[in-house]
Amino acid sequence: MIIKILFTAFIGFAGGLAVGAGFVAFLTVLGIIPRLTQLTKTMKMIHWYEWAVISGAIAGIAASLRDPIFGMHPFVLIPLGLAGGVYVGMLSAALTEVLNVLPILAKRIGMDGEIVMLLMAIVFGKIFGSIFQWVYFIHH
Amino acid sequence: MWGVNVLEKTIYLRMRQRVQVRPDEVVILKDMAQIIAPENIVASLEDMVIHRVSKQDQSIVIIDVMKVIGIITNLYKGAEIQTIGPAQTIIEVIYKKKGVSVPFFLLIWFLLFFGSALAIMNFHDDVSMRSVQEKIFTIITGRHESKPFLFQIPYSIGLGLGMILFFNHVFRKRINEEPSPLEVEMFNYQQDLDNYVIINENKESFKRLHDH
């Protein structure tokens, strides 16, 4: 019995280690935290940002495994949704940048000057796609 | 006093990275390099013809610093030339100012627009975001709601905001003057292209077997 428990705990720990390391590696490659510190000039606070990511991940684990209920006002969801959206938006922007899509595309079609317009096409496309999905698509 | 004499004869050259010219133009040394030289020869150095742009040149010509040194030493025997910086200049022949065609631009714009809309919808479906959002709604408020718009609409707006924030186009002036990652990426890509043409368009950079 004790062997079974220890073995299960070990497998769970190993899985958590792999997923956690992968998550942090992904964040590091995309360079979102350096980008945010560069925008706000808060390089000295970078350790706090690390702990924000770690405690956020742990809070997410707790919420998804234990189903707590807080009974707060629904308006609390507005900043949460906004923060989540900004985070996913930055992830996808960083991913686009890593893949080097925009510079090559802009150069190919001779629009080096209008790259902001191309960027806006992607931004509005994402907003439109997301709103369309939540308001219409999934309910039909 | 001999040191002064030696210094006076030296010509310092720094080739420019990239020069744009019109077709059939004559490229003089002043256009493609910064020059420091003794006063009595600097004017004639500046107007020295290095290259005549012709039809065969197509759009890119690479002028190696060795060619420039060759031309200068032909005229001023025994001149001492010091070169600083790039070893070649890329001459870009601009044929005509090409305007961006509006239909073409609109095509690309809507391609990107609907492409990213579809991509984000597939992403949301892939990670089962709907059920996660409903669960978050239940955790926070204690009620079940199949349309948690209060979470979903700010999320959607935040999505666009995050992309703009990452590329720093809106707040560029206000927050800082550092280039955005996109501008750095454009620069790197141009640098790679320049490196490619410097090596591949320059006949002197290869020596092949059976090269006649």
mmCIF file of C-alpha atoms in Angstrom:
data_model
loop_
_atom_site.group_PDB
_atom_site.id
_atom_site.type_symbol
_atom_site.label_atom_id
_atom_site.label_comp_id
_atom_site.label_asym_id
_atom_site.label_seq_id
_atom_site.Cartn_x
_atom_site.Cartn_y
_atom_site.Cartn_z
ATOM 1 C CA MET A 1 0.000 0.000 0.000
ATOM 2 C CA ILE A 2 2.680 2.443 1.064
ATOM 3 C CA ILE A 3 4.622 1.555 -2.055
ATOM 4 C CA LYS A 4 1.590 2.338 -4.207
ATOM 5 C CA ILE A 5 1.103 5.707 -2.508
ATOM 6 C CA LEU A 6 4.769 6.636 -2.828
ATOM 7 C CA PHE A 7 4.816 5.562 -6.467
ATOM 8 C CA THR A 8 1.695 7.570 -7.316
ATOM 9 C CA ALA A 9 3.075 10.617 -5.529
ATOM 10 C CA PHE A 10 6.355 10.222 -7.390
ATOM 11 C CA ILE A 11 4.620 10.024 -10.774
ATOM 12 C CA GLY A 12 2.481 13.053 -9.949
ATOM 13 C CA PHE A 13 5.543 15.011 -8.859
ATOM 14 C CA ALA A 14 7.457 14.041 -12.010
ATOM 15 C CA GLY A 15 4.554 15.077 -14.215
ATOM 16 C CA GLY A 16 4.229 18.397 -12.404
ATOM 17 C CA LEU A 17 7.952 19.030 -12.740
ATOM 18 C CA ALA A 18 7.869 18.394 -16.487
ATOM 19 C CA VAL A 19 4.813 20.590 -17.072
ATOM 20 C CA GLY A 20 6.120 23.404 -14.832
ATOM 21 C CA ALA A 21 9.552 23.402 -16.477
ATOM 22 C CA GLY A 22 7.924 23.380 -19.895
ATOM 23 C CA PHE A 23 5.652 26.298 -18.974
ATOM 24 C CA VAL A 24 8.544 28.427 -17.732
ATOM 25 C CA ALA A 25 10.704 27.504 -20.736
ATOM 26 C CA PHE A 26 7.883 28.537 -23.057
ATOM 27 C CA LEU A 27 7.494 31.884 -21.284
ATOM 28 C CA THR A 28 11.247 32.459 -21.402
ATOM 29 C CA VAL A 29 11.546 31.730 -25.104
ATOM 30 C CA LEU A 30 8.740 34.150 -25.935
ATOM 31 C CA GLY A 31 10.308 36.848 -23.753
ATOM 32 C CA ILE A 32 7.078 38.383 -22.475
ATOM 33 C CA ILE A 33 8.336 39.258 -18.998
ATOM 34 C CA PRO A 34 11.481 41.058 -20.277
ATOM 35 C CA ARG A 35 9.249 42.899 -22.719
ATOM 36 C CA LEU A 36 6.920 44.049 -19.926
ATOM 37 C CA THR A 37 9.803 45.142 -17.706
ATOM 38 C CA GLN A 38 11.295 47.020 -20.655
ATOM 39 C CA LEU A 39 7.996 48.836 -21.259
ATOM 40 C CA THR A 40 7.559 49.800 -17.626
ATOM 41 C CA LYS A 41 11.262 50.176 -16.735
ATOM 42 C CA THR A 42 10.994 47.889 -13.731
ATOM 43 C CA MET A 43 13.939 45.553 -14.359
ATOM 44 C CA LYS A 44 14.738 45.495 -10.647
ATOM 45 C CA MET A 45 11.391 43.935 -9.801
ATOM 46 C CA ILE A 46 11.919 40.926 -12.064
ATOM 47 C CA HIS A 47 12.072 38.481 -9.143
ATOM 48 C CA TRP A 48 8.640 39.591 -8.055
ATOM 49 C CA TYR A 49 7.381 38.906 -11.564
ATOM 50 C CA GLU A 50 8.814 35.384 -11.381
ATOM 51 C CA TRP A 51 6.919 34.787 -8.173
ATOM 52 C CA ALA A 52 3.778 36.273 -9.736
ATOM 53 C CA VAL A 53 3.961 33.648 -12.493
ATOM 54 C CA ILE A 54 4.621 30.831 -10.014
ATOM 55 C CA SER A 55 1.877 31.809 -7.564
ATOM 56 C CA GLY A 56 -0.519 32.397 -10.468
ATOM 57 C CA ALA A 57 0.165 28.893 -11.733
ATOM 58 C CA ILE A 58 -0.374 27.446 -8.236
ATOM 59 C CA ALA A 59 -3.628 29.404 -7.844
ATOM 60 C CA GLY A 60 -4.746 28.012 -11.195
ATOM 61 C CA ILE A 61 -3.948 24.476 -10.044
ATOM 62 C CA ALA A 62 -5.911 24.989 -6.818
ATOM 63 C CA ALA A 63 -8.888 26.436 -8.694
ATOM 64 C CA SER A 64 -9.006 23.675 -11.284
ATOM 65 C CA LEU A 65 -8.471 20.768 -8.866
ATOM 66 C CA ARG A 66 -10.521 21.795 -5.842
ATOM 67 C CA ASP A 67 -13.413 23.838 -7.309
ATOM 68 C CA PRO A 68 -13.638 26.511 -4.625
ATOM 69 C CA ILE A 69 -16.542 28.974 -4.697
ATOM 70 C CA PHE A 70 -16.058 32.595 -3.644
ATOM 71 C CA GLY A 71 -19.539 34.029 -4.264
ATOM 72 C CA MET A 72 -18.277 37.445 -5.385
ATOM 73 C CA HIS A 73 -20.012 40.002 -7.571
ATOM 74 C CA PRO A 74 -19.845 39.134 -11.312
ATOM 75 C CA PHE A 75 -18.098 42.463 -12.044
ATOM 76 C CA VAL A 76 -14.933 40.968 -10.522
ATOM 77 C CA LEU A 77 -14.762 38.964 -13.737
ATOM 78 C CA ILE A 78 -14.149 42.065 -15.884
ATOM 79 C CA PRO A 79 -10.537 42.753 -14.746
ATOM 80 C CA LEU A 80 -9.859 39.004 -14.678
ATOM 81 C CA GLY A 81 -11.031 38.619 -18.259
ATOM 82 C CA LEU A 82 -9.089 41.674 -19.379
ATOM 83 C CA ALA A 83 -5.883 40.436 -17.734
ATOM 84 C CA GLY A 84 -6.323 36.975 -19.226
ATOM 85 C CA GLY A 85 -6.938 38.485 -22.644
ATOM 86 C CA VAL A 86 -3.871 40.735 -22.503
ATOM 87 C CA TYR A 87 -1.780 37.746 -21.478
ATOM 88 C CA VAL A 88 -2.997 35.543 -24.333
ATOM 89 C CA GLY A 89 -2.669 38.484 -26.741
ATOM 90 C CA MET A 90 0.948 38.999 -25.731
ATOM 91 C CA LEU A 91 1.597 35.279 -26.097
ATOM 92 C CA SER A 92 0.221 35.231 -29.625
ATOM 93 C CA ALA A 93 2.046 38.452 -30.550
ATOM 94 C CA ALA A 94 5.303 36.988 -29.271
ATOM 95 C CA LEU A 95 4.642 33.789 -31.184
ATOM 96 C CA THR A 96 4.025 35.764 -34.395
ATOM 97 C CA GLU A 97 7.265 37.614 -33.782
ATOM 98 C CA VAL A 98 9.320 34.470 -33.120
ATOM 99 C CA LEU A 99 8.061 33.003 -36.388
ATOM 100 C CA ASN A 100 9.150 36.191 -38.183
ATOM 101 C CA VAL A 101 5.921 36.321 -40.173
ATOM 102 C CA LEU A 102 5.316 40.039 -40.428
ATOM 103 C CA PRO A 103 8.733 41.311 -41.579
ATOM 104 C CA ILE A 104 8.908 38.766 -44.388
ATOM 105 C CA LEU A 105 5.308 39.310 -45.444
ATOM 106 C CA ALA A 106 5.654 43.106 -45.412
ATOM 107 C CA LYS A 107 8.881 42.933 -47.393
ATOM 108 C CA ARG A 108 7.472 40.513 -49.959
ATOM 109 C CA ILE A 109 4.538 42.718 -50.853
ATOM 110 C CA GLY A 110 6.532 45.961 -50.642
ATOM 111 C CA MET A 111 4.709 47.414 -47.666
ATOM 112 C CA ASP A 112 7.583 48.064 -45.265
ATOM 113 C CA GLY A 113 5.991 51.383 -44.356
ATOM 114 C CA GLU A 114 2.517 50.047 -43.728
ATOM 115 C CA ILE A 115 3.505 47.319 -41.293
ATOM 116 C CA VAL A 116 1.341 48.918 -38.599
ATOM 117 C CA MET A 117 -1.684 48.429 -40.842
ATOM 118 C CA LEU A 118 -0.854 44.752 -41.243
ATOM 119 C CA LEU A 119 -0.433 44.441 -37.493
ATOM 120 C CA MET A 120 -3.817 46.085 -36.981
ATOM 121 C CA ALA A 121 -5.374 43.567 -39.380
ATOM 122 C CA ILE A 122 -4.155 40.776 -37.104
ATOM 123 C CA VAL A 123 -5.207 42.587 -33.918
ATOM 124 C CA PHE A 124 -8.741 43.338 -35.142
ATOM 125 C CA GLY A 125 -8.978 39.838 -36.601
ATOM 126 C CA LYS A 126 -8.232 38.366 -33.182
ATOM 127 C CA ILE A 127 -10.748 40.610 -31.397
ATOM 128 C CA PHE A 128 -13.404 39.922 -34.013
ATOM 129 C CA GLY A 129 -12.776 36.174 -34.012
ATOM 130 C CA SER A 130 -12.891 35.992 -30.250
ATOM 131 C CA ILE A 131 -16.078 38.042 -29.799
ATOM 132 C CA PHE A 132 -17.759 36.222 -32.689
ATOM 133 C CA GLN A 133 -16.930 32.897 -31.119
ATOM 134 C CA TRP A 134 -18.249 33.713 -27.645
ATOM 135 C CA VAL A 135 -21.333 35.656 -28.690
ATOM 136 C CA TYR A 136 -22.531 33.684 -31.709
ATOM 137 C CA PHE A 137 -20.474 30.693 -32.768
ATOM 138 C CA ILE A 138 -20.579 28.407 -29.720
ATOM 139 C CA HIS A 139 -24.331 28.874 -29.221
ATOM 140 C CA HIS A 140 -25.303 27.715 -32.700
ATOM 141 C CA MET B 1 58.370 66.889 -38.053
ATOM 142 C CA TRP B 2 58.298 63.775 -40.270
ATOM 143 C CA GLY B 3 55.276 62.406 -38.449
ATOM 144 C CA VAL B 4 53.143 65.285 -39.691
ATOM 145 C CA ASN B 5 54.168 64.611 -43.288
ATOM 146 C CA VAL B 6 53.195 60.960 -43.094
ATOM 147 C CA LEU B 7 49.808 61.801 -41.598
ATOM 148 C CA GLU B 8 49.048 64.333 -44.309
ATOM 149 C CA LYS B 9 49.238 61.761 -47.071
ATOM 150 C CA THR B 10 46.787 59.332 -45.505
ATOM 151 C CA ILE B 11 43.294 58.988 -46.965
ATOM 152 C CA TYR B 12 40.661 57.636 -44.620
ATOM 153 C CA LEU B 13 37.679 55.893 -46.148
ATOM 154 C CA ARG B 14 34.531 54.621 -44.545
ATOM 155 C CA MET B 15 32.150 52.885 -46.947
ATOM 156 C CA ARG B 16 28.453 53.461 -46.476
ATOM 157 C CA GLN B 17 26.299 50.406 -45.844
ATOM 158 C CA ARG B 18 23.656 51.147 -48.453
ATOM 159 C CA VAL B 19 23.265 53.766 -51.177
ATOM 160 C CA GLN B 20 20.180 54.350 -53.294
ATOM 161 C CA VAL B 21 20.650 55.628 -56.847
ATOM 162 C CA ARG B 22 18.509 56.208 -59.951
ATOM 163 C CA PRO B 23 19.071 54.212 -63.159
ATOM 164 C CA ASP B 24 21.761 55.630 -65.489
ATOM 165 C CA GLU B 25 23.230 57.656 -62.648
ATOM 166 C CA VAL B 26 26.947 58.036 -62.059
ATOM 167 C CA VAL B 27 28.043 57.016 -58.581
ATOM 168 C CA ILE B 28 30.856 59.186 -57.253
ATOM 169 C CA LEU B 29 32.999 58.426 -54.242
ATOM 170 C CA LYS B 30 31.311 61.065 -52.073
ATOM 171 C CA ASP B 31 27.989 59.212 -52.420
ATOM 172 C CA MET B 32 29.287 55.897 -51.239
ATOM 173 C CA ALA B 33 31.918 56.720 -48.637
ATOM 174 C CA GLN B 34 32.903 59.202 -45.987
ATOM 175 C CA ILE B 35 36.311 60.621 -46.789
ATOM 176 C CA ILE B 36 39.016 62.302 -44.759
ATOM 177 C CA ALA B 37 41.991 63.283 -46.899
ATOM 178 C CA PRO B 38 44.590 66.015 -47.326
ATOM 179 C CA GLU B 39 42.881 69.269 -48.303
ATOM 180 C CA ASN B 40 44.480 69.571 -51.718
ATOM 181 C CA ILE B 41 43.059 66.297 -53.014
ATOM 182 C CA VAL B 42 39.827 65.912 -51.082
ATOM 183 C CA ALA B 43 37.678 67.699 -53.687
ATOM 184 C CA SER B 44 38.905 65.580 -56.589
ATOM 185 C CA LEU B 45 38.561 62.431 -54.472
ATOM 186 C CA GLU B 46 34.970 63.212 -53.669
ATOM 187 C CA ASP B 47 34.005 63.588 -57.334
ATOM 188 C CA MET B 48 35.848 60.488 -58.472
ATOM 189 C CA VAL B 49 33.596 58.249 -60.603
ATOM 190 C CA ILE B 50 33.369 54.772 -59.090
ATOM 191 C CA HIS B 51 30.527 53.209 -61.005
ATOM 192 C CA ARG B 52 28.128 53.995 -63.845
ATOM 193 C CA VAL B 53 24.754 52.387 -63.316
ATOM 194 C CA SER B 54 23.705 50.535 -66.467
ATOM 195 C CA LYS B 55 20.824 48.306 -67.533
ATOM 196 C CA GLN B 56 22.789 45.111 -66.815
ATOM 197 C CA ASP B 57 23.186 46.042 -63.177
ATOM 198 C CA GLN B 58 19.561 45.167 -62.399
ATOM 199 C CA SER B 59 18.694 46.297 -58.895
ATOM 200 C CA ILE B 60 21.708 45.555 -56.691
ATOM 201 C CA VAL B 61 25.392 46.299 -57.251
ATOM 202 C CA ILE B 62 28.091 45.558 -54.705
ATOM 203 C CA ILE B 63 31.137 47.812 -54.784
ATOM 204 C CA ASP B 64 34.041 46.289 -52.906
ATOM 205 C CA VAL B 65 36.473 48.581 -51.113
ATOM 206 C CA MET B 66 39.282 46.928 -53.088
ATOM 207 C CA LYS B 67 37.838 48.380 -56.294
ATOM 208 C CA VAL B 68 37.760 51.857 -54.743
ATOM 209 C CA ILE B 69 41.342 51.541 -53.508
ATOM 210 C CA GLY B 70 42.347 50.403 -56.984
ATOM 211 C CA ILE B 71 40.825 53.483 -58.606
ATOM 212 C CA ILE B 72 42.354 55.860 -56.063
ATOM 213 C CA THR B 73 45.877 54.413 -56.247
ATOM 214 C CA ASN B 74 45.673 54.564 -60.044
ATOM 215 C CA LEU B 75 45.339 58.323 -59.764
ATOM 216 C CA TYR B 76 47.481 59.013 -56.725
ATOM 217 C CA LYS B 77 50.464 56.715 -56.853
ATOM 218 C CA GLY B 78 51.716 55.817 -53.400
ATOM 219 C CA ALA B 79 48.701 57.150 -51.548
ATOM 220 C CA GLU B 80 48.184 55.544 -48.201
ATOM 221 C CA ILE B 81 44.568 54.509 -47.678
ATOM 222 C CA GLN B 82 43.043 53.486 -44.401
ATOM 223 C CA THR B 83 39.611 51.886 -44.553
ATOM 224 C CA ILE B 84 37.282 51.829 -41.607
ATOM 225 C CA GLY B 85 33.951 50.062 -41.246
ATOM 226 C CA PRO B 86 32.157 48.017 -43.921
ATOM 227 C CA ALA B 87 34.312 46.527 -46.664
ATOM 228 C CA GLN B 88 31.674 47.090 -49.326
ATOM 229 C CA THR B 89 28.734 49.245 -50.244
ATOM 230 C CA ILE B 90 25.405 47.963 -51.473
ATOM 231 C CA ILE B 91 24.160 50.130 -54.328
ATOM 232 C CA GLU B 92 20.438 49.798 -54.720
ATOM 233 C CA VAL B 93 19.065 50.949 -58.064
ATOM 234 C CA ILE B 94 15.587 52.394 -57.570
ATOM 235 C CA TYR B 95 13.736 52.028 -60.859
ATOM 236 C CA LYS B 96 10.499 53.762 -60.128
ATOM 237 C CA LYS B 97 8.728 54.760 -56.971
ATOM 238 C CA LYS B 98 6.288 51.896 -56.691
ATOM 239 C CA GLY B 99 3.064 52.820 -54.970
ATOM 240 C CA VAL B 100 1.154 50.237 -52.976
ATOM 241 C CA SER B 101 -1.883 49.144 -54.978
ATOM 242 C CA VAL B 102 -5.051 49.535 -52.931
ATOM 243 C CA PRO B 103 -6.862 46.312 -53.958
ATOM 244 C CA PHE B 104 -3.739 44.291 -53.305
ATOM 245 C CA PHE B 105 -3.366 45.893 -49.912
ATOM 246 C CA LEU B 106 -7.024 45.238 -49.039
ATOM 247 C CA LEU B 107 -6.641 41.619 -50.110
ATOM 248 C CA ILE B 108 -3.687 41.113 -47.791
ATOM 249 C CA TRP B 109 -5.435 43.021 -44.994
ATOM 250 C CA PHE B 110 -8.524 40.808 -45.096
ATOM 251 C CA LEU B 111 -6.377 37.717 -45.506
ATOM 252 C CA LEU B 112 -4.619 38.543 -42.249
ATOM 253 C CA PHE B 113 -7.873 39.627 -40.582
ATOM 254 C CA PHE B 114 -9.851 36.475 -41.265
ATOM 255 C CA GLY B 115 -6.780 34.293 -40.898
ATOM 256 C CA SER B 116 -6.116 35.481 -37.367
ATOM 257 C CA ALA B 117 -9.828 35.361 -36.504
ATOM 258 C CA LEU B 118 -9.941 31.726 -37.550
ATOM 259 C CA ALA B 119 -6.640 30.947 -35.810
ATOM 260 C CA ILE B 120 -7.800 32.356 -32.466
ATOM 261 C CA MET B 121 -11.109 30.481 -32.699
ATOM 262 C CA ASN B 122 -9.294 27.232 -33.359
ATOM 263 C CA PHE B 123 -6.949 27.962 -30.461
ATOM 264 C CA HIS B 124 -9.866 28.578 -28.068
ATOM 265 C CA ASP B 125 -11.535 25.376 -29.174
ATOM 266 C CA ASP B 126 -8.279 23.462 -28.891
ATOM 267 C CA VAL B 127 -7.678 24.470 -25.270
ATOM 268 C CA SER B 128 -11.382 24.119 -24.308
ATOM 269 C CA MET B 129 -11.506 27.723 -23.228
ATOM 270 C CA ARG B 130 -15.297 27.749 -23.084
ATOM 271 C CA SER B 131 -15.495 25.241 -20.244
ATOM 272 C CA VAL B 132 -12.616 26.962 -18.400
ATOM 273 C CA GLN B 133 -14.416 30.303 -18.604
ATOM 274 C CA GLU B 134 -17.685 28.816 -17.362
ATOM 275 C CA LYS B 135 -15.793 27.235 -14.500
ATOM 276 C CA ILE B 136 -14.114 30.533 -13.600
ATOM 277 C CA PHE B 137 -17.520 32.189 -13.619
ATOM 278 C CA THR B 138 -18.822 29.558 -11.205
ATOM 279 C CA ILE B 139 -15.777 29.843 -8.936
ATOM 280 C CA ILE B 140 -16.052 33.618 -8.658
ATOM 281 C CA THR B 141 -19.810 34.093 -8.436
ATOM 282 C CA GLY B 142 -21.127 30.704 -7.299
ATOM 283 C CA ARG B 143 -23.697 30.634 -10.121
ATOM 284 C CA HIS B 144 -23.708 28.635 -13.306
ATOM 285 C CA GLU B 145 -23.844 30.653 -16.506
ATOM 286 C CA SER B 146 -23.576 29.289 -20.026
ATOM 287 C CA LYS B 147 -22.935 32.769 -21.451
ATOM 288 C CA PRO B 148 -20.325 34.405 -19.174
ATOM 289 C CA PHE B 149 -20.088 37.545 -21.335
ATOM 290 C CA LEU B 150 -18.786 39.553 -18.389
ATOM 291 C CA PHE B 151 -15.601 37.518 -18.641
ATOM 292 C CA GLN B 152 -15.546 36.889 -22.374
ATOM 293 C CA ILE B 153 -15.915 40.426 -23.745
ATOM 294 C CA PRO B 154 -13.090 41.953 -21.624
ATOM 295 C CA TYR B 155 -11.028 38.898 -22.537
ATOM 296 C CA SER B 156 -11.561 39.540 -26.251
ATOM 297 C CA ILE B 157 -10.648 43.216 -25.978
ATOM 298 C CA GLY B 158 -7.649 42.362 -23.823
ATOM 299 C CA LEU B 159 -6.476 39.980 -26.523
ATOM 300 C CA GLY B 160 -6.007 42.831 -28.986
ATOM 301 C CA LEU B 161 -4.637 45.113 -26.281
ATOM 302 C CA GLY B 162 -1.955 42.571 -25.360
ATOM 303 C CA MET B 163 -0.759 42.328 -28.960
ATOM 304 C CA ILE B 164 -0.572 46.106 -29.285
ATOM 305 C CA LEU B 165 1.230 46.306 -25.940
ATOM 306 C CA PHE B 166 3.770 43.732 -27.037
ATOM 307 C CA PHE B 167 4.559 45.561 -30.253
ATOM 308 C CA ASN B 168 4.379 48.882 -28.405
ATOM 309 C CA HIS B 169 2.768 50.916 -31.145
ATOM 310 C CA VAL B 170 0.336 52.991 -29.150
ATOM 311 C CA PHE B 171 2.447 53.944 -26.180
ATOM 312 C CA ARG B 172 5.726 54.334 -27.990
ATOM 313 C CA LYS B 173 6.098 58.022 -27.371
ATOM 314 C CA ARG B 174 4.734 57.943 -23.868
ATOM 315 C CA ILE B 175 6.565 55.023 -22.297
ATOM 316 C CA ASN B 176 9.953 55.039 -23.958
ATOM 317 C CA GLU B 177 11.752 55.495 -27.237
ATOM 318 C CA GLU B 178 13.216 52.040 -27.545
ATOM 319 C CA PRO B 179 12.445 50.320 -30.857
ATOM 320 C CA SER B 180 9.643 47.785 -30.790
ATOM 321 C CA PRO B 181 10.499 44.095 -31.289
ATOM 322 C CA LEU B 182 8.939 44.313 -34.725
ATOM 323 C CA GLU B 183 11.276 47.119 -35.778
ATOM 324 C CA VAL B 184 14.261 45.152 -34.449
ATOM 325 C CA GLU B 185 13.009 42.110 -36.339
ATOM 326 C CA MET B 186 12.644 44.126 -39.572
ATOM 327 C CA PHE B 187 16.177 45.421 -39.081
ATOM 328 C CA ASN B 188 17.577 41.929 -38.493
ATOM 329 C CA TYR B 189 15.829 40.607 -41.565
ATOM 330 C CA GLN B 190 17.222 43.461 -43.700
ATOM 331 C CA GLN B 191 20.682 42.784 -42.238
ATOM 332 C CA ASP B 192 20.433 39.112 -43.217
ATOM 333 C CA LEU B 193 19.362 40.039 -46.744
ATOM 334 C CA ASP B 194 22.268 42.520 -47.004
ATOM 335 C CA ASN B 195 24.731 39.879 -45.860
ATOM 336 C CA TYR B 196 23.375 37.495 -48.459
ATOM 337 C CA VAL B 197 23.724 39.946 -51.354
ATOM 338 C CA ILE B 198 27.133 41.145 -50.159
ATOM 339 C CA ILE B 199 28.479 37.632 -50.486
ATOM 340 C CA ASN B 200 26.446 36.366 -53.417
ATOM 341 C CA GLU B 201 26.382 39.424 -55.692
ATOM 342 C CA ASN B 202 30.061 40.175 -55.214
ATOM 343 C CA LYS B 203 32.033 38.339 -57.870
ATOM 344 C CA GLU B 204 35.222 38.690 -55.866
ATOM 345 C CA SER B 205 33.967 36.770 -52.849
ATOM 346 C CA PHE B 206 34.072 33.375 -54.560
ATOM 347 C CA LYS B 207 36.875 31.577 -56.306
ATOM 348 C CA ARG B 208 35.524 28.506 -58.006
ATOM 349 C CA LEU B 209 37.220 25.710 -59.881
ATOM 350 C CA HIS B 210 37.067 26.153 -63.683
ATOM 351 C CA ASP B 211 36.176 29.810 -63.268
ATOM 352 C CA HIS B 212 36.992 31.585 -66.506
#
